[in-house]
Coordinates of C-alpha atoms and ligand atoms in Angstrom, one line a residue:
M1 CA 0.0 0.0 0.0
E2 CA 1.5 3.3 -1.1
G3 CA 2.5 5.5 1.9
F4 CA 2.6 2.6 4.4
V5 CA 5.9 1.5 5.9
P6 CA 5.9 -2.2 6.5
W7 CA 8.1 -4.1 9.0
P8 CA 11.3 -5.5 7.3
D9 CA 10.8 -9.1 6.2
E10 CA 13.1 -10.6 8.9
F11 CA 11.1 -9.0 11.6
A12 CA 7.8 -10.0 10.1
R13 CA 9.0 -13.5 9.9
R14 CA 10.1 -13.6 13.5
Y15 CA 6.8 -12.0 14.7
R16 CA 4.9 -14.7 12.9
E17 CA 7.1 -17.5 14.1
V18 CA 6.7 -16.5 17.7
G19 CA 3.0 -16.2 17.2
Y20 CA 2.5 -12.5 17.8
W21 CA 1.2 -12.1 14.4
Q22 CA -1.5 -14.6 13.4
D23 CA -2.5 -13.4 9.9
R24 CA -6.1 -13.0 10.9
T25 CA -8.1 -9.8 10.2
L26 CA -9.6 -7.8 13.1
G27 CA -13.0 -8.8 11.8
E28 CA -12.1 -12.5 12.0
V29 CA -10.6 -12.3 15.5
L30 CA -13.5 -10.4 16.9
D31 CA -16.2 -12.5 15.1
G32 CA -14.5 -15.5 16.7
C33 CA -14.9 -14.0 20.1
F34 CA -18.5 -12.9 19.5
E35 CA -19.4 -16.4 18.5
R36 CA -17.7 -17.9 21.5
F37 CA -19.3 -15.5 24.0
G38 CA -22.7 -15.2 22.2
P39 CA -25.2 -14.4 25.0
N40 CA -22.8 -12.5 27.3
P41 CA -23.5 -8.7 27.6
A42 CA -20.9 -6.9 25.4
L43 CA -21.9 -3.2 25.4
V44 CA -24.1 -1.0 27.5
A45 CA -24.8 2.6 26.6
D46 CA -25.7 5.7 28.7
D47 CA -29.3 5.2 27.6
E48 CA -29.2 1.7 29.0
R49 CA -29.3 0.0 25.6
L50 CA -27.6 -3.4 26.0
F51 CA -25.9 -5.4 23.2
T52 CA -24.7 -9.0 23.6
H53 CA -21.7 -10.4 21.8
S54 CA -24.1 -12.0 19.3
D55 CA -25.8 -8.6 18.7
L56 CA -22.4 -7.0 17.9
R57 CA -21.6 -9.8 15.5
R58 CA -25.0 -9.6 13.7
L59 CA -25.3 -5.8 13.6
S60 CA -21.7 -5.2 12.5
T61 CA -22.0 -7.7 9.7
R62 CA -25.2 -5.9 8.7
L63 CA -23.5 -2.5 8.6
A64 CA -20.5 -4.0 6.7
L65 CA -22.9 -5.4 4.0
H66 CA -24.7 -2.0 3.8
F67 CA -21.5 -0.1 3.6
N68 CA -20.3 -2.4 0.8
A69 CA -23.6 -2.0 -1.0
L70 CA -23.2 1.8 -0.8
G71 CA -19.9 1.5 -2.5
L72 CA -17.3 1.2 0.3
R73 CA -14.4 -0.8 -1.1
V74 CA -11.6 -2.7 0.5
Y75 CA -8.9 -0.3 1.9
D76 CA -11.1 2.7 1.4
R77 CA -10.4 5.3 4.1
V78 CA -13.3 6.4 6.3
V79 CA -13.1 9.3 8.7
L80 CA -14.9 8.1 11.8
Q81 CA -16.1 10.8 14.2
I82 CA -18.9 9.4 16.3
H83 CA -18.9 10.1 20.0
N84 CA -19.3 7.5 22.7
I85 CA -22.6 5.9 21.7
P86 CA -23.1 2.3 20.5
E87 CA -23.4 3.4 16.9
A88 CA -19.7 4.4 17.1
V89 CA -18.8 0.8 18.0
L90 CA -21.1 -0.7 15.4
T91 CA -19.9 1.6 12.7
Y92 CA -16.3 1.0 13.6
L93 CA -16.8 -2.8 13.4
G94 CA -18.9 -2.5 10.2
I95 CA -16.1 -0.5 8.5
V96 CA -13.4 -2.9 9.5
K97 CA -15.5 -5.9 8.5
A98 CA -16.2 -4.3 5.1
G99 CA -12.4 -4.0 4.7
G100 CA -12.4 -0.2 5.0
I101 CA -9.8 1.6 7.2
P102 CA -11.4 3.9 9.8
I103 CA -9.5 7.1 10.7
M104 CA -10.1 7.5 14.4
T105 CA -10.8 11.2 14.9
L106 CA -12.3 12.8 18.0
P107 CA -15.7 14.6 18.5
P108 CA -14.2 18.1 19.0
H109 CA -12.2 18.0 15.7
R110 CA -13.4 20.6 13.2
E111 CA -12.9 21.5 9.6
S112 CA -9.2 22.2 10.0
E113 CA -8.4 18.7 11.3
I114 CA -11.1 16.7 9.5
G115 CA -10.5 18.4 6.2
Y116 CA -6.8 17.7 6.5
F117 CA -7.2 14.0 7.3
A118 CA -9.8 13.5 4.6
K119 CA -7.5 15.1 2.0
L120 CA -4.3 13.4 3.2
A121 CA -5.8 9.9 3.2
E122 CA -8.2 10.6 0.2
A123 CA -11.1 9.3 2.3
T124 CA -14.2 8.2 0.5
T125 CA -16.5 8.2 3.5
Y126 CA -17.2 10.2 6.6
A127 CA -19.2 8.9 9.5
I128 CA -20.7 11.4 12.0
P129 CA -23.5 12.0 14.5
A130 CA -26.3 14.2 13.3
R131 CA -25.7 16.6 16.1
L132 CA -23.8 16.7 19.4
R133 CA -24.7 19.4 21.8
D134 CA -25.0 22.5 19.7
F135 CA -22.9 21.3 16.8
D136 CA -24.2 20.4 13.4
Y137 CA -21.9 17.7 12.0
Q138 CA -23.9 17.5 8.8
A139 CA -22.9 21.1 8.0
L140 CA -19.3 20.2 8.8
A141 CA -19.6 17.2 6.4
A142 CA -20.8 19.5 3.6
A143 CA -17.8 21.8 4.2
V144 CA -15.4 18.8 4.3
Q145 CA -16.8 17.5 1.0
T146 CA -16.1 20.8 -0.7
E147 CA -12.5 20.7 0.6
A148 CA -12.0 16.9 0.0
P149 CA -14.1 15.9 -3.0
S150 CA -13.0 12.3 -2.6
V151 CA -15.6 12.0 0.2
R152 CA -18.6 10.6 -1.6
L153 CA -20.4 8.8 1.2
V154 CA -21.6 10.4 4.4
L155 CA -23.1 8.2 7.2
V156 CA -25.1 9.8 9.9
A157 CA -25.8 8.3 13.3
G158 CA -28.7 9.3 15.7
G159 CA -31.0 11.6 13.8
D160 CA -32.3 12.3 10.4
A161 CA -29.8 12.3 7.6
R162 CA -30.0 15.2 5.1
P163 CA -30.7 14.4 1.4
G164 CA -27.8 12.5 -0.1
Y165 CA -26.5 11.3 3.3
H166 CA -27.3 7.9 4.8
S167 CA -28.8 7.2 8.2
I168 CA -26.9 4.6 10.1
D169 CA -30.0 4.0 12.3
A170 CA -32.0 3.1 9.1
L171 CA -29.2 0.8 7.9
L172 CA -29.2 -0.9 11.3
Q173 CA -33.0 -1.6 10.9
D174 CA -32.7 -3.3 7.5
P175 CA -31.6 -6.9 7.7
I176 CA -29.6 -7.0 4.5
E177 CA -27.8 -10.1 5.7
E178 CA -31.0 -12.0 4.8
R179 CA -30.5 -11.0 1.2
V180 CA -26.8 -10.8 0.8
D181 CA -24.3 -13.4 2.0
A182 CA -21.6 -12.1 4.4
S183 CA -19.0 -14.2 2.5
T184 CA -19.3 -11.7 -0.3
L185 CA -17.4 -9.1 1.8
P186 CA -13.8 -8.6 0.7
R187 CA -11.0 -9.8 3.0
P188 CA -8.2 -7.3 3.6
A189 CA -4.6 -8.5 4.0
P190 CA -3.7 -8.9 7.7
E191 CA -0.3 -7.3 7.1
L192 CA -1.8 -4.1 5.8
P193 CA -3.4 -1.2 7.8
A194 CA -6.7 -1.9 9.5
V195 CA -7.1 1.4 11.5
F196 CA -5.5 4.8 11.4
Q197 CA -4.9 6.3 14.8
L198 CA -3.9 10.0 15.2
S199 CA -0.5 11.1 16.5
G200 CA -0.2 12.9 19.8
G201 CA 0.9 15.8 17.7
T202 CA 4.4 17.2 17.8
T203 CA 4.8 18.7 14.3
G204 CA 2.8 21.5 12.6
I205 CA 0.7 19.0 10.8
P206 CA -1.0 16.0 12.5
K207 CA 0.1 12.5 11.4
L208 CA -1.8 9.3 10.7
I209 CA -0.7 6.1 12.4
P210 CA -1.3 2.9 10.4
R211 CA -2.1 0.0 12.7
T212 CA -2.2 -3.3 10.8
H213 CA -4.6 -6.2 11.5
N214 CA -1.7 -8.3 12.7
D215 CA -0.2 -5.7 15.1
Y216 CA -3.5 -4.3 16.4
A217 CA -5.0 -7.7 17.1
Y218 CA -1.9 -8.7 19.0
N219 CA -2.0 -5.3 20.8
F220 CA -5.4 -5.9 22.3
L221 CA -5.2 -9.7 22.8
R222 CA -1.9 -9.3 24.7
N223 CA -3.2 -6.3 26.6
A224 CA -6.3 -8.1 27.8
E225 CA -4.0 -10.8 29.1
V226 CA -1.7 -8.3 30.9
C227 CA -4.7 -6.7 32.6
E228 CA -6.2 -10.1 33.4
L229 CA -9.6 -9.5 31.8
D230 CA -12.1 -12.3 31.7
E231 CA -15.9 -12.9 31.3
S232 CA -16.6 -11.2 34.6
T233 CA -14.9 -8.0 33.5
V234 CA -17.2 -4.9 33.3
L235 CA -15.0 -2.1 31.9
L236 CA -16.1 1.5 32.1
I237 CA -14.9 3.7 29.2
A238 CA -15.6 7.5 29.3
I239 CA -12.5 8.7 27.4
P240 CA -13.1 9.0 23.6
Q241 CA -13.9 5.5 22.3
N242 CA -11.8 6.1 19.2
H243 CA -8.6 6.8 21.2
N244 CA -6.1 3.9 21.2
F245 CA -6.4 3.6 25.0
A246 CA -10.2 3.1 24.8
L247 CA -10.2 1.0 21.7
A248 CA -7.3 -1.5 22.1
C249 CA -5.3 -1.0 25.4
P250 CA -7.2 -3.3 26.4
G251 CA -10.3 -1.1 25.8
L252 CA -13.3 -2.2 23.8
M253 CA -11.6 -4.9 21.7
G254 CA -9.6 -6.2 24.7
V255 CA -12.7 -6.7 26.8
L256 CA -14.7 -8.2 24.0
S257 CA -11.9 -10.6 23.2
R258 CA -12.3 -12.0 26.7
G259 CA -16.1 -12.2 26.7
G260 CA -16.5 -9.2 29.1
C261 CA -18.7 -6.1 28.8
E262 CA -17.9 -2.5 28.1
I263 CA -20.0 0.3 29.7
L264 CA -19.6 3.2 27.2
S265 CA -20.3 6.7 28.4
A266 CA -20.4 9.9 26.5
N267 CA -20.5 11.9 29.7
P268 CA -17.2 12.0 31.7
A269 CA -18.7 14.0 34.6
P270 CA -17.6 12.3 37.9
D271 CA -21.0 12.0 39.4
H272 CA -22.3 10.3 36.3
L273 CA -19.4 7.9 36.3
L274 CA -19.9 7.1 40.0
G275 CA -23.5 6.3 39.2
L276 CA -22.5 4.0 36.3
I277 CA -20.0 2.1 38.5
E278 CA -22.7 1.5 41.1
R279 CA -25.5 0.6 38.7
H280 CA -23.5 -1.7 36.4
R281 CA -21.2 -3.2 39.0
V282 CA -18.2 -2.0 37.1
T283 CA -15.0 -4.0 37.8
H284 CA -12.5 -2.0 35.7
F285 CA -12.1 1.7 35.1
A286 CA -9.7 2.9 32.5
G287 CA -9.0 6.6 32.1
V288 CA -6.6 9.5 32.3
P289 CA -5.3 10.6 35.7
A290 CA -7.4 13.8 35.6
M291 CA -10.6 11.6 35.6
V292 CA -9.3 9.4 38.4
L293 CA -8.6 12.4 40.5
A294 CA -12.1 13.8 39.8
L295 CA -13.7 10.6 41.0
L296 CA -11.6 10.6 44.1
N297 CA -12.3 14.2 44.9
H298 CA -16.1 14.1 44.2
P299 CA -17.8 15.3 47.4
K300 CA -20.6 12.7 47.2
R301 CA -18.3 9.8 46.4
N302 CA -19.2 7.9 49.5
D303 CA -22.9 8.0 48.7
F304 CA -22.1 5.4 45.9
D305 CA -21.5 1.7 46.2
L306 CA -18.2 1.3 44.5
S307 CA -17.4 -2.2 46.0
S308 CA -17.5 -3.9 42.6
L309 CA -14.4 -2.0 41.4
R310 CA -11.3 -4.2 41.2
L311 CA -8.9 -2.2 39.0
V312 CA -8.2 1.4 38.0
A313 CA -6.0 1.6 34.9
A314 CA -4.5 5.1 34.5
G315 CA -2.5 6.5 31.6
G316 CA -2.2 9.1 29.0
S317 CA -0.4 11.5 31.3
K318 CA 1.5 10.9 34.5
L319 CA -0.3 9.6 37.6
N320 CA 1.0 11.1 40.8
A321 CA 2.1 8.5 43.3
E322 CA -0.2 10.1 45.9
V323 CA -3.2 9.5 43.6
A324 CA -2.2 5.9 43.2
V325 CA -2.1 5.5 46.9
R326 CA -5.5 7.1 47.3
V327 CA -7.0 4.9 44.7
R328 CA -5.9 1.8 46.7
Q329 CA -7.0 3.3 50.0
E330 CA -10.1 5.1 49.2
L331 CA -11.5 3.0 46.4
G332 CA -10.2 -0.3 47.7
C333 CA -8.9 -1.6 44.4
E334 CA -5.7 -2.2 42.5
V335 CA -4.0 0.4 40.3
Q336 CA -2.2 -0.2 37.0
Q337 CA -0.3 2.5 35.3
V338 CA 0.2 2.5 31.6
L339 CA 2.6 4.6 29.4
G340 CA 1.0 4.2 26.0
M341 CA 1.2 5.8 22.6
A342 CA -0.9 5.6 19.5
E343 CA 2.2 4.6 17.6
G344 CA 2.1 1.4 19.5
P345 CA 4.4 1.0 22.5
L346 CA 2.7 0.1 25.8
Y347 CA 4.4 -0.1 29.2
W348 CA 2.3 -1.5 32.1
T349 CA 2.8 -2.0 35.8
L350 CA 1.5 -5.4 36.6
I351 CA -1.2 -6.6 39.1
G352 CA 0.7 -7.9 42.0
D353 CA 3.8 -5.6 41.6
P354 CA 5.1 -4.2 44.9
E355 CA 3.2 -1.0 45.7
E356 CA 6.3 1.0 45.5
V357 CA 6.6 -0.1 41.8
T358 CA 2.9 0.6 40.9
N359 CA 2.9 3.9 42.6
N360 CA 6.1 5.3 41.2
T361 CA 6.7 3.8 37.8
Q362 CA 4.8 3.9 34.5
G363 CA 5.4 0.2 33.7
R364 CA 7.5 -2.3 31.7
P365 CA 7.1 -3.4 28.1
M366 CA 3.8 -5.2 27.5
S367 CA 5.3 -7.8 25.2
P368 CA 8.5 -10.0 25.3
G369 CA 8.9 -8.9 21.7
D370 CA 9.3 -5.2 22.7
E371 CA 12.7 -3.6 22.5
F372 CA 13.6 -0.3 23.9
R373 CA 16.5 2.1 24.3
I374 CA 17.0 5.1 26.6
V375 CA 19.1 7.5 24.5
D376 CA 20.9 10.6 25.7
P377 CA 19.5 13.3 23.4
S378 CA 22.7 15.3 23.4
T379 CA 25.0 12.5 22.3
G380 CA 22.6 10.1 20.5
K381 CA 24.1 7.3 22.6
E382 CA 22.4 5.1 25.2
S383 CA 22.3 6.8 28.6
T384 CA 24.0 5.5 31.6
P385 CA 21.5 3.2 33.4
G386 CA 19.4 5.2 35.9
E387 CA 20.0 8.4 34.0
P388 CA 17.1 10.0 32.0
G389 CA 17.1 9.8 28.2
E390 CA 14.7 9.7 25.3
L391 CA 12.7 6.5 25.0
W392 CA 13.1 4.7 21.7
C393 CA 10.8 1.7 20.9
R394 CA 10.6 -1.2 18.4
G395 CA 8.5 -4.3 18.4
P396 CA 5.6 -6.4 17.0
Y397 CA 3.0 -3.7 17.5
T398 CA 5.1 -0.5 17.1
I399 CA 4.8 1.2 13.7
R400 CA 7.7 1.7 11.4
G401 CA 6.5 4.9 9.9
Y402 CA 3.6 7.4 9.7
Y403 CA 1.3 7.2 6.7
R404 CA 2.4 9.3 3.7
A405 CA 5.1 11.1 5.7
P406 CA 8.5 10.1 4.4
E407 CA 10.3 13.3 5.5
H408 CA 9.0 13.2 9.0
N409 CA 9.7 9.5 9.2
A410 CA 13.3 10.0 8.5
K411 CA 13.5 12.1 11.7
A412 CA 11.0 10.2 13.9
F413 CA 12.6 6.8 13.5
S414 CA 16.1 5.6 13.9
E415 CA 17.9 3.9 11.0
D416 CA 17.3 0.5 12.5
G417 CA 13.5 1.2 12.9
F418 CA 13.1 2.4 16.5
Y419 CA 10.3 4.9 17.1
K420 CA 11.7 8.0 18.9
S421 CA 9.0 8.7 21.4
G422 CA 10.1 12.2 22.5
D423 CA 9.4 11.1 26.1
L424 CA 12.2 11.4 28.6
V425 CA 12.3 8.3 30.9
R426 CA 14.6 6.7 33.4
L427 CA 15.0 3.1 34.4
H428 CA 13.8 2.1 37.9
P429 CA 15.7 -0.7 39.6
S430 CA 12.7 -2.9 39.0
G431 CA 13.3 -2.7 35.3
N432 CA 10.3 -0.4 34.8
L433 CA 10.3 3.0 33.3
I434 CA 9.7 6.3 35.0
V435 CA 8.5 9.2 32.8
E436 CA 10.6 12.3 33.7
G437 CA 9.4 14.7 31.0
R438 CA 9.6 15.0 27.3
I439 CA 11.7 16.6 24.6
K440 CA 8.8 16.8 22.0
D441 CA 7.1 20.1 21.7
C442 CA 3.5 19.4 22.7
I443 CA 1.1 20.1 25.6
N444 CA -0.5 17.2 27.4
R445 CA -3.8 18.6 28.5
G446 CA -5.2 15.9 30.8
G447 CA -4.2 13.2 28.3
E448 CA -5.2 15.2 25.2
K449 CA -2.2 16.1 23.2
I450 CA -1.8 19.5 21.6
S451 CA 1.0 20.2 19.1
A452 CA 2.6 23.6 19.9
E453 CA 3.7 24.1 16.4
E454 CA 0.3 23.4 14.9
I455 CA -1.3 26.0 17.1
E456 CA 1.5 28.5 16.6
N457 CA 0.9 28.3 12.8
H458 CA -2.7 29.1 13.3
I459 CA -2.0 32.0 15.6
L460 CA 0.6 33.4 13.2
A461 CA -2.2 33.8 10.7
H462 CA -3.8 36.5 12.9
P463 CA -3.1 40.0 11.5
A464 CA -2.2 41.4 15.0
V465 CA 0.4 38.8 15.7
L466 CA 4.1 39.2 14.9
I467 CA 5.6 36.1 16.6
C468 CA 4.3 33.7 19.2
A469 CA 5.2 30.6 21.2
V470 CA 2.8 28.1 22.7
V471 CA 4.0 26.3 25.9
S472 CA 2.6 24.2 28.6
M473 CA 1.6 25.7 32.0
P474 CA 0.9 23.7 35.1
D475 CA -2.7 23.0 36.0
P476 CA -3.7 21.3 39.3
L477 CA -6.4 19.1 37.7
L478 CA -5.3 18.5 34.0
G479 CA -1.6 18.6 34.7
E480 CA -0.9 21.0 31.8
K481 CA -2.8 23.6 29.8
A482 CA -1.6 25.6 26.8
C483 CA -0.3 29.2 27.3
V484 CA 0.6 31.5 24.4
Y485 CA 3.3 34.2 24.5
L486 CA 2.7 36.9 21.9
V487 CA 4.7 39.7 20.3
L488 CA 2.1 41.9 18.7
R489 CA 2.5 44.1 15.6
P490 CA 3.0 47.8 16.5
G491 CA -0.1 49.4 17.7
K492 CA -2.2 46.2 17.7
E493 CA -4.0 44.6 20.6
L494 CA -5.4 41.1 21.1
T495 CA -7.2 39.5 24.0
L496 CA -7.4 35.8 24.9
K497 CA -11.1 35.9 24.0
Q498 CA -10.5 37.4 20.6
L499 CA -7.7 35.0 19.8
G500 CA -10.0 32.0 20.8
Q501 CA -12.8 33.3 18.6
F502 CA -10.3 33.7 15.7
L503 CA -9.0 30.1 16.2
L504 CA -12.5 28.6 16.4
E505 CA -14.3 30.7 13.7
D506 CA -11.6 31.5 11.2
R507 CA -9.1 28.7 11.6
K508 CA -11.8 26.1 12.6
I509 CA -9.7 24.0 15.0
A510 CA -10.9 21.8 17.9
K511 CA -11.7 23.7 21.0
F512 CA -9.5 21.7 23.4
K513 CA -6.5 23.1 21.6
L514 CA -7.2 26.7 22.5
P515 CA -4.6 28.4 24.6
E516 CA -6.1 29.2 28.0
R517 CA -3.8 32.0 28.9
L518 CA -2.1 34.8 26.9
E519 CA 0.9 36.8 27.8
V520 CA 1.9 39.8 25.6
V521 CA 5.6 40.4 25.7
E522 CA 8.0 42.8 23.9
A523 CA 10.2 39.9 22.7
L524 CA 10.6 36.2 23.1
P525 CA 13.7 34.8 24.9
L526 CA 16.1 33.1 22.5
T527 CA 18.6 30.2 23.1
N528 CA 22.2 30.7 22.0
V529 CA 21.4 29.1 18.7
G530 CA 18.7 31.7 18.1
K531 CA 15.6 29.5 18.7
V532 CA 12.8 30.5 21.0
N533 CA 13.7 29.4 24.5
K534 CA 10.6 27.5 25.5
K535 CA 12.2 26.2 28.7
A536 CA 12.5 29.8 29.8
L537 CA 8.9 30.5 28.9
R538 CA 7.6 27.4 30.8
E539 CA 9.6 28.5 33.8
D540 CA 8.3 32.1 33.5
I541 CA 4.6 31.1 33.3
A542 CA 5.0 28.5 36.1
E543 CA 6.5 31.3 38.3
R544 CA 3.8 33.8 37.4
I545 CA 1.1 31.2 38.3
R546 CA 2.9 30.4 41.6
R547 CA 3.1 34.1 42.5
E548 CA -0.5 34.7 41.7
G549 CA -1.4 31.7 43.9
V550 CA 0.6 33.0 46.8
G551 CA -0.9 36.5 46.4
G552 CA -4.4 34.9 46.5
Ligands
OOB1 C1 -1.8 7.7 24.9 O1 -1.5 7.8 23.6 P1 -1.2 9.2 22.9 O2 -0.7 8.8 21.5 O3 -2.4 10.1 23.0 O4 -0.1 10.0 23.7 C2 1.2 9.4 23.8 C3 2.0 10.3 24.8 C4 3.3 9.6 25.3 O5 4.3 9.7 24.3 C5 3.5 10.4 26.5 O6 4.1 11.7 26.2 C6 2.2 10.6 27.1 O7 1.3 10.5 26.0 N1 1.8 9.6 28.1 C7 2.2 9.6 29.4 C8 1.6 8.4 29.9 N2 0.9 7.8 29.0 C9 1.0 8.5 27.9 N3 3.0 10.4 30.0 C10 3.2 10.1 31.3 N4 2.7 9.0 32.0 C11 1.9 8.1 31.3 N5 1.4 7.1 32.0 O8 -1.8 8.6 25.7 C12 -2.1 6.3 25.4 C13 -2.2 5.3 24.5 C14 -2.6 4.0 24.9 C15 -2.8 3.7 26.2 C16 -2.7 4.8 27.2 C17 -2.4 6.0 26.7

């Protein structure tokens, strides 16, 4: 497939020999599980709708046949942007079973991001909700189609589809499988991309991450094992379902592979989640540390019966050791930390590890096939053990390149195929990794990644702005938020509110990427090689916030 970087033959051969890769498609693997666990509950929605494993099998095949009948072809790219409702899961499974490749975007993405992905991947199809809160996704679809004419088919969940668009609800009502045999569906090659995940964002333009059937199946099967999931598992997911963590680490596919059930929520408010845990006897909660903290700190937490909870899995940003301790003490369950990346690599602490290890480390490689290096960024050589360095990763479920991005790939991967994560880590005596920081230029806003360069490029388009720099600032709940330093053109003014409006209305970017603080300065500090000194800016904003806190 043009633009996809495969693993070298010798690695592919080894991964097959050891059994990491099984040459089955995601559809085949999941159908096998659905068949095996037939009547078990598989998916429960906020509105209490319940789907068994058999339901998921039948309805996803139905959608696959409909998508195929509507012209979706094998390897067609599909921008998938449905929020956390069962139709997101059914549509995902339907696309994959029709041999299409879903691009896993997030509900807040807007024309800037969606248009870009659709064009880059020459998507033929776009799947959306009719509306979500006040936002009209069908209007967005029309705008995207103008920008990316390859998009011929628009699928709409939950609500009436406009003329020319197709209602997923209507397709779900029509048992096409009684007329067309499922064996007519094309079978994609297991060594080719099955799903496109999105990069955490470090460059000016976001990247697409091709996850193959072979590597992604191994990813969730192995992850379900590492998290000890089984038929009694009830996993609550309230982070975006499309995100790698929620989909495959172990997430939806991991829990389904073991015959368990996912409770899927579109509402991450802590009181709502506490209610779901009580009502559905949730055993596993997977989320970002900010969510875990919100559950712990909720004033009415003790009004809920949380006794079913056995495990909290936290990742996406760093979990403070004190929070891990509180989870154990106050929720009475185990904690697992995960350092994960959409590019593949997963590091987990294990159930039964000493508390010191689960509290203070982000985990060890999930697979015996994983290899990693800790590299001193100044010398490019491996760091002395115990010293921090950049984490480089290679293995049976770590990509060898971004899609259609040869120039970036030359920088982001070592010559021998290691992915350079941009994270600074240190080896703990247990053999686990501790995340110490990062060298990549992004903001981790409660687990949501914002590329500084991407936002700077949008801000530079504002007529009042001469130069700017976007940096992270500390936030007690989310860990980090984005702050922008601006040098304005002579005589111009710009407020945070005006800038936000410009970014949303003119640049049409996702709202979570907006800077939440603006500092106008005369000049930006420079390093001795003449680059903007972001370290100095981060220190400056942290200091300002600290002083304001002290001053009340
Ligand atoms: C997950 O994936 P992405 O692609 O959204 O973000 C990856 C980046 C990592 O490179 C690291 O900078 C940060 O997120 N990160 C963590 C972390 N887990 C991820 N930083 C500190 N501590 C952690 N535990 O975020 C992701 C993918 C799969 C599972 C879980 C998280």
